Short mmCIF file of C-alpha atoms in Angstrom, two decimals:
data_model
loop_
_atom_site.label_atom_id
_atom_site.label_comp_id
_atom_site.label_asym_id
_atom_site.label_seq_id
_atom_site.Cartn_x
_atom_site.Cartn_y
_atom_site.Cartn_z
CA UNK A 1 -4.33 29.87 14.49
CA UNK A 2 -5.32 27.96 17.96
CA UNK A 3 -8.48 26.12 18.83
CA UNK A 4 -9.45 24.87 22.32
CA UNK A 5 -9.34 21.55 22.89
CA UNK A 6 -13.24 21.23 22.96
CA UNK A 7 -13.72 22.55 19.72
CA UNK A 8 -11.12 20.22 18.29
CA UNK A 9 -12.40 17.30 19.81
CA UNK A 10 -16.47 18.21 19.17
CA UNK A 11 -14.99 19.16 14.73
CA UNK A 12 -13.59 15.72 15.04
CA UNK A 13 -16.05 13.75 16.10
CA UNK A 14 -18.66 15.06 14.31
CA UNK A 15 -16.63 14.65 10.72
CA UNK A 16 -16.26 10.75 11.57
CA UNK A 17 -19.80 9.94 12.57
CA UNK A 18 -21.99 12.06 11.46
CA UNK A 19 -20.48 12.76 7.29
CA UNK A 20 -20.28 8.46 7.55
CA UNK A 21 -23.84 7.75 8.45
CA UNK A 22 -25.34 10.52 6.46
CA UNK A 23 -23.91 8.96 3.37
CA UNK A 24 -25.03 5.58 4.40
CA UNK A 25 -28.43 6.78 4.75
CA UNK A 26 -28.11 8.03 1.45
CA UNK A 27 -27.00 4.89 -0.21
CA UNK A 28 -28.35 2.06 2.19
CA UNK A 29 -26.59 -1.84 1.46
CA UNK A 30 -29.11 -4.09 -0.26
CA UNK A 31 -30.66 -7.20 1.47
CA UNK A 32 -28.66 -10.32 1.58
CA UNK A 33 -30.30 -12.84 -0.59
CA UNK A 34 -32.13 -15.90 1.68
CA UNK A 35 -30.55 -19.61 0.59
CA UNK A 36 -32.70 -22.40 0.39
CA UNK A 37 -32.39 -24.67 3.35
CA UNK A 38 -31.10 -28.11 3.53
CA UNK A 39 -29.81 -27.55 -0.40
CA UNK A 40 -26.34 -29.81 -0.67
CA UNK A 41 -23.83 -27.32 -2.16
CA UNK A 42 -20.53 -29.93 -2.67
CA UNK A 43 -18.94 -29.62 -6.75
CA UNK A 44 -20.30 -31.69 -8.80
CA UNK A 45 -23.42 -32.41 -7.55
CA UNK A 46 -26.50 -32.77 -9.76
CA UNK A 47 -30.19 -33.11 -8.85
CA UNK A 48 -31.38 -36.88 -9.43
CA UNK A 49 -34.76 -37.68 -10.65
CA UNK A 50 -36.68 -40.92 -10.02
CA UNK A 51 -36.41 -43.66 -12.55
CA UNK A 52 -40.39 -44.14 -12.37
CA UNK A 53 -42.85 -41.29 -12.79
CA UNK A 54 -45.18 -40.75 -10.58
CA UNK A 55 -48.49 -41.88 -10.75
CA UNK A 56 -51.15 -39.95 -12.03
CA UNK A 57 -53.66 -38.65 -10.15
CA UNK A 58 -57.12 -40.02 -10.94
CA UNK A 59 -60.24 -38.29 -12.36
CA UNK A 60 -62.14 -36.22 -10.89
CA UNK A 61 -65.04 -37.39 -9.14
CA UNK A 62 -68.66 -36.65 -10.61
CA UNK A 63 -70.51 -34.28 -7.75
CA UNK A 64 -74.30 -35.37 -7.65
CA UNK A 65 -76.79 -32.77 -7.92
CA UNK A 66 -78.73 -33.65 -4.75
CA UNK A 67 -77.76 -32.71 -1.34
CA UNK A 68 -76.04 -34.88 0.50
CA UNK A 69 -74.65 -34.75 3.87
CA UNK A 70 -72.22 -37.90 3.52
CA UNK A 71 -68.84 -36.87 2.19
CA UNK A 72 -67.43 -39.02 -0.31
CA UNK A 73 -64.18 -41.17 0.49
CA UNK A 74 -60.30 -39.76 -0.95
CA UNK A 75 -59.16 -41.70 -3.69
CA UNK A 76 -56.31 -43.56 -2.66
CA UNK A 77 -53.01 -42.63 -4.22
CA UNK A 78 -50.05 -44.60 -4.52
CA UNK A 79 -47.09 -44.03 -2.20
CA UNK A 80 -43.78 -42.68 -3.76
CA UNK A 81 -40.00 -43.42 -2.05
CA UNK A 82 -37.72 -41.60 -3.75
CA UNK A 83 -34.07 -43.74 -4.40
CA UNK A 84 -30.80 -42.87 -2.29
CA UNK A 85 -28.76 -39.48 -3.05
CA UNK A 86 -25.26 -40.67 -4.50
CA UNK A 87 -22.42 -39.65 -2.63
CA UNK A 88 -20.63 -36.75 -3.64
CA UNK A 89 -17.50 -37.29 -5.12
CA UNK A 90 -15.08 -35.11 -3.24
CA UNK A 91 -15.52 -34.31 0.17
CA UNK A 92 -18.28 -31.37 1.20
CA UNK A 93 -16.22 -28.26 2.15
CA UNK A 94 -16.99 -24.57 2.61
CA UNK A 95 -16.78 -22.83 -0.68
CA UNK A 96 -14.98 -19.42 -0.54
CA UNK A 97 -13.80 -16.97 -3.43
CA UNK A 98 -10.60 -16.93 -4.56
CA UNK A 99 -11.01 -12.64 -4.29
CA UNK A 100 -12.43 -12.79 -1.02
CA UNK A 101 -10.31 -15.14 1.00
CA UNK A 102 -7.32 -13.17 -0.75
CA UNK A 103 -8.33 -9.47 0.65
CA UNK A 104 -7.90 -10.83 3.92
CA UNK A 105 -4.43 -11.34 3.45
CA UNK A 106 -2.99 -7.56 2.51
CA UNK A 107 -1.50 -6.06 5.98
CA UNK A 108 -1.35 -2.36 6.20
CA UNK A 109 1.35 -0.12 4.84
CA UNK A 110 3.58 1.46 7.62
CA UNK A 111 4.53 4.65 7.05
CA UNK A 112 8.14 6.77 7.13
CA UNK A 113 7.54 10.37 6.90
CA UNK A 114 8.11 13.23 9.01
CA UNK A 115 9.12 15.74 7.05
CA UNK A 116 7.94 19.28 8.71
CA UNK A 117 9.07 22.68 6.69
CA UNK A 118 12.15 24.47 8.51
CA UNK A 119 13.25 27.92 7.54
CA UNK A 120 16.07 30.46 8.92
CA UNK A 121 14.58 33.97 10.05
CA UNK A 122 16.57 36.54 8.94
CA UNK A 123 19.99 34.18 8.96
CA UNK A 124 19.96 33.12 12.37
CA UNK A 125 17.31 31.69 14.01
CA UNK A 126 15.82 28.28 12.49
CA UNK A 127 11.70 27.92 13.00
CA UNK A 128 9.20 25.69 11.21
CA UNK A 129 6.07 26.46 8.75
CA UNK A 130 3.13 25.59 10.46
CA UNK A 131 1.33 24.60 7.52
CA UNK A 132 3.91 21.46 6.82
CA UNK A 133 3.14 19.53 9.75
CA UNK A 134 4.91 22.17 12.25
CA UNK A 135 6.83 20.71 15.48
CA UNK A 136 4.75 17.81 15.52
CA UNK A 137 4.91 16.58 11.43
CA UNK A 138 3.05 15.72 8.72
CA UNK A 139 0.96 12.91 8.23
CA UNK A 140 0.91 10.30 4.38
CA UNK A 141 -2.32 9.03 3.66
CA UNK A 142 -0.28 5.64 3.04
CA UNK A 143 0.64 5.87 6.71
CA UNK A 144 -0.58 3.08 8.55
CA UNK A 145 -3.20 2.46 6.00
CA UNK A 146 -4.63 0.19 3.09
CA UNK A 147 -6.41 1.01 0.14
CA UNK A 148 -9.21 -1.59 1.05
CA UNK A 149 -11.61 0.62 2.48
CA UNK A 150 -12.66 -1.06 5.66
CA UNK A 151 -14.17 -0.26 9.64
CA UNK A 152 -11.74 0.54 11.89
CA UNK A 153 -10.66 2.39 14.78
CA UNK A 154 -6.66 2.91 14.96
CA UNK A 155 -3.57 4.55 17.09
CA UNK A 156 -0.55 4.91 15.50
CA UNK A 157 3.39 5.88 17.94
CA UNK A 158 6.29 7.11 16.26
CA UNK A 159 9.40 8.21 17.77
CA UNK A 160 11.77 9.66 15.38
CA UNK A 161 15.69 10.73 16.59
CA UNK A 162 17.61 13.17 15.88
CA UNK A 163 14.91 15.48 13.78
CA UNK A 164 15.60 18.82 12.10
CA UNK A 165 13.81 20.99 14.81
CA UNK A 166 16.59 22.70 15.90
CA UNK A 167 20.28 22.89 15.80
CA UNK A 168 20.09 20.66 19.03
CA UNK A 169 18.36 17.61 16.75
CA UNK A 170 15.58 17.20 18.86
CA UNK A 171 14.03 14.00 19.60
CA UNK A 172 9.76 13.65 18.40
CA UNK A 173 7.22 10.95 20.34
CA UNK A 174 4.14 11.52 18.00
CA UNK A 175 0.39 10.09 18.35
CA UNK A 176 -1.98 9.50 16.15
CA UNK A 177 -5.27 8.69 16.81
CA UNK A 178 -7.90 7.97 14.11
CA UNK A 179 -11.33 6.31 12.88
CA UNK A 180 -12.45 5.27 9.71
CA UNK A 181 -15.60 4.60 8.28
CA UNK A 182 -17.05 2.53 5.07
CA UNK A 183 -19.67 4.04 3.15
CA UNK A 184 -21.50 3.22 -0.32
CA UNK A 185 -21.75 -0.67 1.36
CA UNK A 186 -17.81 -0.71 1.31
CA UNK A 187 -17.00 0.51 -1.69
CA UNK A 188 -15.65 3.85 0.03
CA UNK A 189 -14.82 4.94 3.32
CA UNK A 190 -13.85 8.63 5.30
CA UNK A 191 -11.15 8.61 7.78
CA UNK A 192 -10.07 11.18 10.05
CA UNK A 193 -6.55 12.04 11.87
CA UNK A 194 -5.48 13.93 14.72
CA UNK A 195 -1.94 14.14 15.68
CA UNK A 196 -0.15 15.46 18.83
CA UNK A 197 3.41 15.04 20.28
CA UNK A 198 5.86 15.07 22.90
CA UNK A 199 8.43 17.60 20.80
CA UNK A 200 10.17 20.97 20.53
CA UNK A 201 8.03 24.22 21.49
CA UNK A 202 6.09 25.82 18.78
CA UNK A 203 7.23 29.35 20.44
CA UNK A 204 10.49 29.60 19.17
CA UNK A 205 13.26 31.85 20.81
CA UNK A 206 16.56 33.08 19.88
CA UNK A 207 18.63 31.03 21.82
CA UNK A 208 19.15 27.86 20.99
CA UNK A 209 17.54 26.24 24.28
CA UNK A 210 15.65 23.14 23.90
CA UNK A 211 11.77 24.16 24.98
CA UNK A 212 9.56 21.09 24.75
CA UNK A 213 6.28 20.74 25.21
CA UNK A 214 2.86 18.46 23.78
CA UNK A 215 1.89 20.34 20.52
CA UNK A 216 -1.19 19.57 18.45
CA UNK A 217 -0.59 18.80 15.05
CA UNK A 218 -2.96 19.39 11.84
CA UNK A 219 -6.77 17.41 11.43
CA UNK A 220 -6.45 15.26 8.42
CA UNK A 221 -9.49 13.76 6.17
CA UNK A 222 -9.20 11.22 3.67
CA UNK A 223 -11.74 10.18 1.17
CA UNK A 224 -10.96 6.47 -0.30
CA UNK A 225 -12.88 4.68 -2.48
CA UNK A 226 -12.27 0.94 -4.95
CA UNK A 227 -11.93 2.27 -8.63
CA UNK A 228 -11.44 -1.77 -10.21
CA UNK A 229 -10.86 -4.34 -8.25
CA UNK A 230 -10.68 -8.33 -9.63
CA UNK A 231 -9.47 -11.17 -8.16
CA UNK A 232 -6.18 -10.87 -6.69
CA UNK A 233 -6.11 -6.78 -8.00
CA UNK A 234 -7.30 -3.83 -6.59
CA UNK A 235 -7.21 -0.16 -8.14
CA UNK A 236 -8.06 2.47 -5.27
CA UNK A 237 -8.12 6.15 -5.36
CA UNK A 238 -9.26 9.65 -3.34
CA UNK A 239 -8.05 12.29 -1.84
CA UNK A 240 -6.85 13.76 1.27
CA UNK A 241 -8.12 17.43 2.82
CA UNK A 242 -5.79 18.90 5.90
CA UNK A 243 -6.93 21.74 7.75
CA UNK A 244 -4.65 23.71 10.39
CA UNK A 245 -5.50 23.19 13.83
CA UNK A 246 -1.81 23.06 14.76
CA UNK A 247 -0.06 26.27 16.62
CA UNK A 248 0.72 29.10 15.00
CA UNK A 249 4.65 29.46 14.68
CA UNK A 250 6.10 32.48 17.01
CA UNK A 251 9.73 33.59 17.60
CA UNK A 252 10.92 35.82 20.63
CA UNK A 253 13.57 37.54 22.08
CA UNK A 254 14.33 35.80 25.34
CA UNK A 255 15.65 38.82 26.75
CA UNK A 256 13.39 41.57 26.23
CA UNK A 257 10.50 38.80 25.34
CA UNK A 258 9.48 41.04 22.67
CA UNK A 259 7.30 39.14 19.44
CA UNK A 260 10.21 38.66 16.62
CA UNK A 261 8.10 36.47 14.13
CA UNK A 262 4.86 34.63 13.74
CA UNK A 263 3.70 32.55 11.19
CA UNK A 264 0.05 32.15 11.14
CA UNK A 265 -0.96 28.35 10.47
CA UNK A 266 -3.63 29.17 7.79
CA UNK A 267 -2.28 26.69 5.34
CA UNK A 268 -5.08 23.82 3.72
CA UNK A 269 -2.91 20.84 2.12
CA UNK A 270 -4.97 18.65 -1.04
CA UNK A 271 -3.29 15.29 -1.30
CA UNK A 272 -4.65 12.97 -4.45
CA UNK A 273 -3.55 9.95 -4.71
CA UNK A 274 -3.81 6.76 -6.34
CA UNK A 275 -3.06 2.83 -4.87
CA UNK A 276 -2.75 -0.65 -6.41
CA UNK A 277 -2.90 -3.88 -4.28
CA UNK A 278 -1.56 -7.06 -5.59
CA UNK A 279 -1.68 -10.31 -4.82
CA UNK A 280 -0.04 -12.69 -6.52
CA UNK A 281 -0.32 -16.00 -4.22
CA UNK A 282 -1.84 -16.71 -0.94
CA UNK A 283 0.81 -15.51 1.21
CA UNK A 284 2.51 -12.77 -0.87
CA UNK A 285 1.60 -9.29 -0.53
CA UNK A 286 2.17 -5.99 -2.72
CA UNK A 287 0.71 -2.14 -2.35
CA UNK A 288 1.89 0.54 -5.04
CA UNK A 289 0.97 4.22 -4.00
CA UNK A 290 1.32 7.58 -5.11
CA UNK A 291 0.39 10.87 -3.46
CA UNK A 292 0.81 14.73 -4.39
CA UNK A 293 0.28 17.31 -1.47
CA UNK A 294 -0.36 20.85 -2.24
CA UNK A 295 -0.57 23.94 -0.08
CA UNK A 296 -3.66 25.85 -1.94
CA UNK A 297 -3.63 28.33 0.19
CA UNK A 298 -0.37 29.69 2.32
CA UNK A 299 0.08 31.10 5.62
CA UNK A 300 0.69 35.02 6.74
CA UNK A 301 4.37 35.69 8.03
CA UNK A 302 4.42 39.04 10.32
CA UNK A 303 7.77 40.12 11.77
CA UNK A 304 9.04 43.05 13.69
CA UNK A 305 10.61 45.37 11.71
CA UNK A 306 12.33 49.09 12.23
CA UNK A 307 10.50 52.14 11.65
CA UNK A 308 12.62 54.29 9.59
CA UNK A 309 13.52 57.59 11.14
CA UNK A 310 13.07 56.09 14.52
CA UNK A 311 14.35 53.92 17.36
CA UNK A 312 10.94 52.08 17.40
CA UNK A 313 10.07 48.77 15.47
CA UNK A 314 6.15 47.84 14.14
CA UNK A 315 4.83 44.34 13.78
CA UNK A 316 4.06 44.25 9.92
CA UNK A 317 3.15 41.19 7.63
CA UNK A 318 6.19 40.25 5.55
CA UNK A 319 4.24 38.12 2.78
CA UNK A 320 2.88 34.82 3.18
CA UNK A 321 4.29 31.30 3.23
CA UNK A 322 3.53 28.14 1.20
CA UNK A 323 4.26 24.70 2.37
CA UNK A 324 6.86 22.58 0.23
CA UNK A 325 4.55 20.53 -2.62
CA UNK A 326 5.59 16.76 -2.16
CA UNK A 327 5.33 13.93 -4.51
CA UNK A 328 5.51 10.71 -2.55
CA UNK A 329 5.75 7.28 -3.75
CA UNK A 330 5.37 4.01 -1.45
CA UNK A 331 6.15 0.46 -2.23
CA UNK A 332 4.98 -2.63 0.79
CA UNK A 333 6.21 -6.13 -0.44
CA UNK A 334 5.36 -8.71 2.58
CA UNK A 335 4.74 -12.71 3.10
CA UNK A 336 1.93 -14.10 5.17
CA UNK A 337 4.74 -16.84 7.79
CA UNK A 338 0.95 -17.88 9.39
CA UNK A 339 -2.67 -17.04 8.41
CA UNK A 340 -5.85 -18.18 9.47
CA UNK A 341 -8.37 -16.45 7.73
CA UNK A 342 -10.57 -18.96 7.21
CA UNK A 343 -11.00 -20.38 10.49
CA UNK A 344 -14.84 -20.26 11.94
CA UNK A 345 -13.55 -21.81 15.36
CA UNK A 346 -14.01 -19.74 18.38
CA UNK A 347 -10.99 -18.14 19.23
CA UNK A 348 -9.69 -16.01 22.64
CA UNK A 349 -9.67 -12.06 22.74
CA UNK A 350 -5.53 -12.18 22.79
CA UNK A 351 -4.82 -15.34 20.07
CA UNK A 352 -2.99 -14.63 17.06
CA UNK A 353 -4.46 -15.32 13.94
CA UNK A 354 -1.81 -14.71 11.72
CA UNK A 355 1.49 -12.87 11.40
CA UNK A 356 3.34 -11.46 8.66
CA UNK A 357 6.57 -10.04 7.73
CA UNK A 358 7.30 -6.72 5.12
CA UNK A 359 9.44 -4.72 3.90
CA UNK A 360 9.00 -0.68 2.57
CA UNK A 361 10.56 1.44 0.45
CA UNK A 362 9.54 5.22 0.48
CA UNK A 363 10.46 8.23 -1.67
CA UNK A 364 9.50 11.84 -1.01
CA UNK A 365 10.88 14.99 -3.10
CA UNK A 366 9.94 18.24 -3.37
CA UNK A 367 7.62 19.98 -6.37
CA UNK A 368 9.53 23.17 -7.50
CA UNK A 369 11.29 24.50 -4.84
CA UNK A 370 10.29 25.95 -1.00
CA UNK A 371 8.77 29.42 -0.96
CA UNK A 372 11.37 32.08 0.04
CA UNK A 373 10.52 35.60 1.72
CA UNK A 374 12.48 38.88 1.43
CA UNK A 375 12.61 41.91 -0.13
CA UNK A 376 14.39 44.91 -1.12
CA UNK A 377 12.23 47.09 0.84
CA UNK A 378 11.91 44.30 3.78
CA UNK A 379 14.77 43.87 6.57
CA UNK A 380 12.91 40.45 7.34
CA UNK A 381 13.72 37.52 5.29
CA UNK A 382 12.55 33.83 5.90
CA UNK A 383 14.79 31.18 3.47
CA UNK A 384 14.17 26.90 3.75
CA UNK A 385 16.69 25.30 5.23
CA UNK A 386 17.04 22.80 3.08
CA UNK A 387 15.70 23.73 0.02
CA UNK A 388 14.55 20.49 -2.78
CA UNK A 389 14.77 17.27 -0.75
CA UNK A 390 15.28 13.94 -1.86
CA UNK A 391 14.15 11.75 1.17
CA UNK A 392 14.36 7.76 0.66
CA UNK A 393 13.48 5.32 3.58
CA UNK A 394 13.45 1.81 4.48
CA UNK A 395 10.98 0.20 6.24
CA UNK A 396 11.17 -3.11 7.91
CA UNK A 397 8.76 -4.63 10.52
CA UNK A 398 6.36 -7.26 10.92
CA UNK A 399 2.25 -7.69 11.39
CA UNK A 400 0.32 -10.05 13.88
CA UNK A 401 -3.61 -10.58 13.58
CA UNK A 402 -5.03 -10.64 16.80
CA UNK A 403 -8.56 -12.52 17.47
CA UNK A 404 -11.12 -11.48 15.06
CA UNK A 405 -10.77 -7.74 15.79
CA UNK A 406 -7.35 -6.02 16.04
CA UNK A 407 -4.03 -6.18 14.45
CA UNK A 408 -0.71 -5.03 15.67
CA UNK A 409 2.26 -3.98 13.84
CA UNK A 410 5.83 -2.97 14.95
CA UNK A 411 8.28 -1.30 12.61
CA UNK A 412 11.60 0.33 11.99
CA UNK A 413 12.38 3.04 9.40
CA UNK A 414 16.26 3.74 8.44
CA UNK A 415 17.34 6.81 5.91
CA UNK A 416 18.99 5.79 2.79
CA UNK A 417 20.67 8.86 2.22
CA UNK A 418 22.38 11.78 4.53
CA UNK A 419 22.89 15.55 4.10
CA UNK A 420 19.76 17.78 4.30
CA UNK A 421 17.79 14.68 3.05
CA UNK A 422 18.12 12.55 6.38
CA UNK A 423 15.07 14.15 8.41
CA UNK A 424 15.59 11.91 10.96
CA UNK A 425 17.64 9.74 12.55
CA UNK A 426 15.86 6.56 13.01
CA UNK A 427 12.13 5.87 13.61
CA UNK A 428 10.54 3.62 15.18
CA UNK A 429 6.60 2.89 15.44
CA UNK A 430 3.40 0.69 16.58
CA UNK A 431 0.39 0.54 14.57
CA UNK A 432 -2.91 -0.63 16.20
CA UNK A 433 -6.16 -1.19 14.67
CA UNK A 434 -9.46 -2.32 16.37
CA UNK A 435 -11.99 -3.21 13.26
CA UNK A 436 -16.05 -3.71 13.76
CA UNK A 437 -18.47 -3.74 11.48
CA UNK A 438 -18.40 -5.21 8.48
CA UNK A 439 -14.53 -5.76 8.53
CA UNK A 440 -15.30 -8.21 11.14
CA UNK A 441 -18.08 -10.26 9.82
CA UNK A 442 -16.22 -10.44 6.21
CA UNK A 443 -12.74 -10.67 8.29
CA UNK A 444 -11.51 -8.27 5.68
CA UNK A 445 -8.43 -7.58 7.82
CA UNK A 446 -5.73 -6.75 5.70
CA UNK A 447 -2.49 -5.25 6.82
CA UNK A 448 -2.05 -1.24 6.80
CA UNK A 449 0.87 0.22 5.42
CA UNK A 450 3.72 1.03 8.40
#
């Protein structure tokens, strides 16, 4: 299934601004309560009274009857000075939460997964499903994201080495460009994802040349919203909607250039998940999350096929494919080396306002195993490559807090184990975010997952 580029752009556009500020019509943010002026707020202070009452005001004069144009004199009333304040005894400083100068110290988590669905066409000839990312990948909902909802505009660059494209191991440069929004007064948010890539062709051929081109990937939504949250502990949850605006899958023959195999990118992916955010001092830094990703509704596979009797072949559909289910788990541990949260001081666009270091561990396995194709009566048959996977990464790299707007993070991601669950090589990425809104004003600028 293909889209032009305007309709793409116009479907994503509209899904950031205009699903954001309907809801925050719907549920506008209440008034900030007005402090008193001039009202001392240091501990321990307590309202002193004066040691003499005042004095009372005298009676009220008795009004003749008679006109009279002379108007009689105001009593006089005695003069009050009330006695000196006592000093405070500890210094007057700016009083912050404990919960809200701690939310500002969570960087984002970073991300590891590329994981695209490859299958072998009738024993030969390896192509990808479409509905699991395709050429260009998939995208985690922890990727390069926190479970704090917050304002934000981001781009996220991975290259990844040595992928599972092809026999050839093909090299990937992927972008992702993305905007989320807070609703509900910043209790939830709605974020949308739109990858492309530098990477291997989407029409496949025989051969085992290595086409590249810049493929679109799949639009992805996520819905986030704060289920509990207390001080130092937040409980998050949502979901995450991807529909297929990638490239259909097609193989050829590069000789006769006649249609082998397509596979029809119809598939819509349903990713729950849950996320916990921990922080147990003023530096230290933990995210917990979990994500299922489901393929409710497949893709159509049609392949050329002989007509029996007869030198002639027809283009029939072979049965349709669903993406591999994943179950995902993510794990961010990091320490704040320099933070200034708290700083009101005016600051320059490009000064760095704190940087911290993490570290990532990231599991991703199969649910059930891949969706095979073939039949008795069939001559086509379309088998995973790999079948179950068992995909663990490592993720090391390091956050820096720049001004009171962005945030940039650079980050490495190594396998922990080889075979068919080593997807890649190596990876390495850039994460940056330019917040507005209230992320600014509260300086709610934690770090995203790599």
């Amino acid at each position: 299934m293909k889209y032009s580029p305007k309709v793409l752009f116009a479907t994503f556009i509209a899904a950031n601004m205009g699903f954001a500020n309907l809801a925050v019509a719907q549920y506008p943010c209440p008034t900030c309560p007005t402090c008193p002026p001039n009202v001392p707020s240091y501990p321990g202070y307590t309202e002193v009274m004066p040691s003499t009452p005042l004095p009372t005001p005298p009676e009220p004069m008795e009004v003749e009857t008679e006109e009279t144009t002379e108007i009689p004199p105001a009593p006089e009333v005695g003069t009050f000075t009330p006695p000196p304040m006592p000093a405070p005894s500890t210094p007057i400083q700016q009083v912050t939460t404990t919960a809200s100068s701690q939310t500002t110290l969570l960087p984002n988590t970073f991300g590891d997964i590329f994981d695209t669905g490859t299958y072998l066409f009738n024993g030969a000839t390896i192509v990808t499903s479409p509905g699991g990312g395709g050429v260009v990948g998939r995208n985690k909902i922890s990727e390069a994201s926190n479970p704090i909802p917050r304002d934000r505009f981001f781009f996220n660059f991975d290259y990844f080495s040595e992928t599972q494209l092809s026999p050839e191991d093909p090299w990937v440069a992927r972008f992702s460009p993305g905007l989320e929004r807070t609703i509900l007064c910043g209790a939830a948010s709605i974020e949308a994802r739109l990858p492309f890539a530098a990477t291997f062709d989407a029409d496949f051929s025989t051969t085992t040349a290595d086409d590249r081109d810049f493929e679109l990937g799949n639009l992805q939504f996520i819905f986030k919203g704060i289920l509990y949250n207390e001080e130092g502990f937040y409980f998050t949850g949502g979901t995450g909607l991807v529909l297929p605006t990638a490239s259909d899958a097609d193989l050829f023959d590069p000789f006769t250039g006649e249609q082998l195999l397509t596979i029809e990118n119809e598939s819509v992916l349903l990713e729950p998940y849950l996320a916990i955010v921990m922080l147990p001092t003023d530096r230290t830094f933990v995210q917990l999350w979990t994500q299922a990703s489901f393929d409710v509704r497949g893709s159509e596979v049609f392949a050329s096929e002989p007509m029996i009797g007869t030198p002639l072949t027809s283009f029939n559909e072979i049965g349709r494919l669903q993406s591999a289910n994943l179950l995902q788990f993510d794990v961010q541990v990091g320490y704040w080396l320099m933070e200034q949260s708290n700083c009101r001081c005016k600051r320059g666009l490009f000064d760095i306002d704190g940087l911290a270091v993490f570290a990532e561990y990231h599991y991703n396995t199969t649910i059930g195993t891949p969706d095979f194709i073939g039949s008795p009566g069939s001559a086509s048959t379309l088998v995973s490559t790999s079948g179950s996977i068992d995909e663990m990464n490592l993720t090391l790299g390091g956050t820096a807090l720049i001004g009171d707007r962005s945030s940039l993070a650079l980050g490495v991601v190594l396998p922990l184990k080889g075979g068919d669950d080593e997807r890649f090589d190596y990876q390495l990425g850039v994460r940056y975010n330019l917040y507005f809104g209230d992320s600014v004003r509260q300086r709610n600028r934690t770090v995203n997952m790599f």
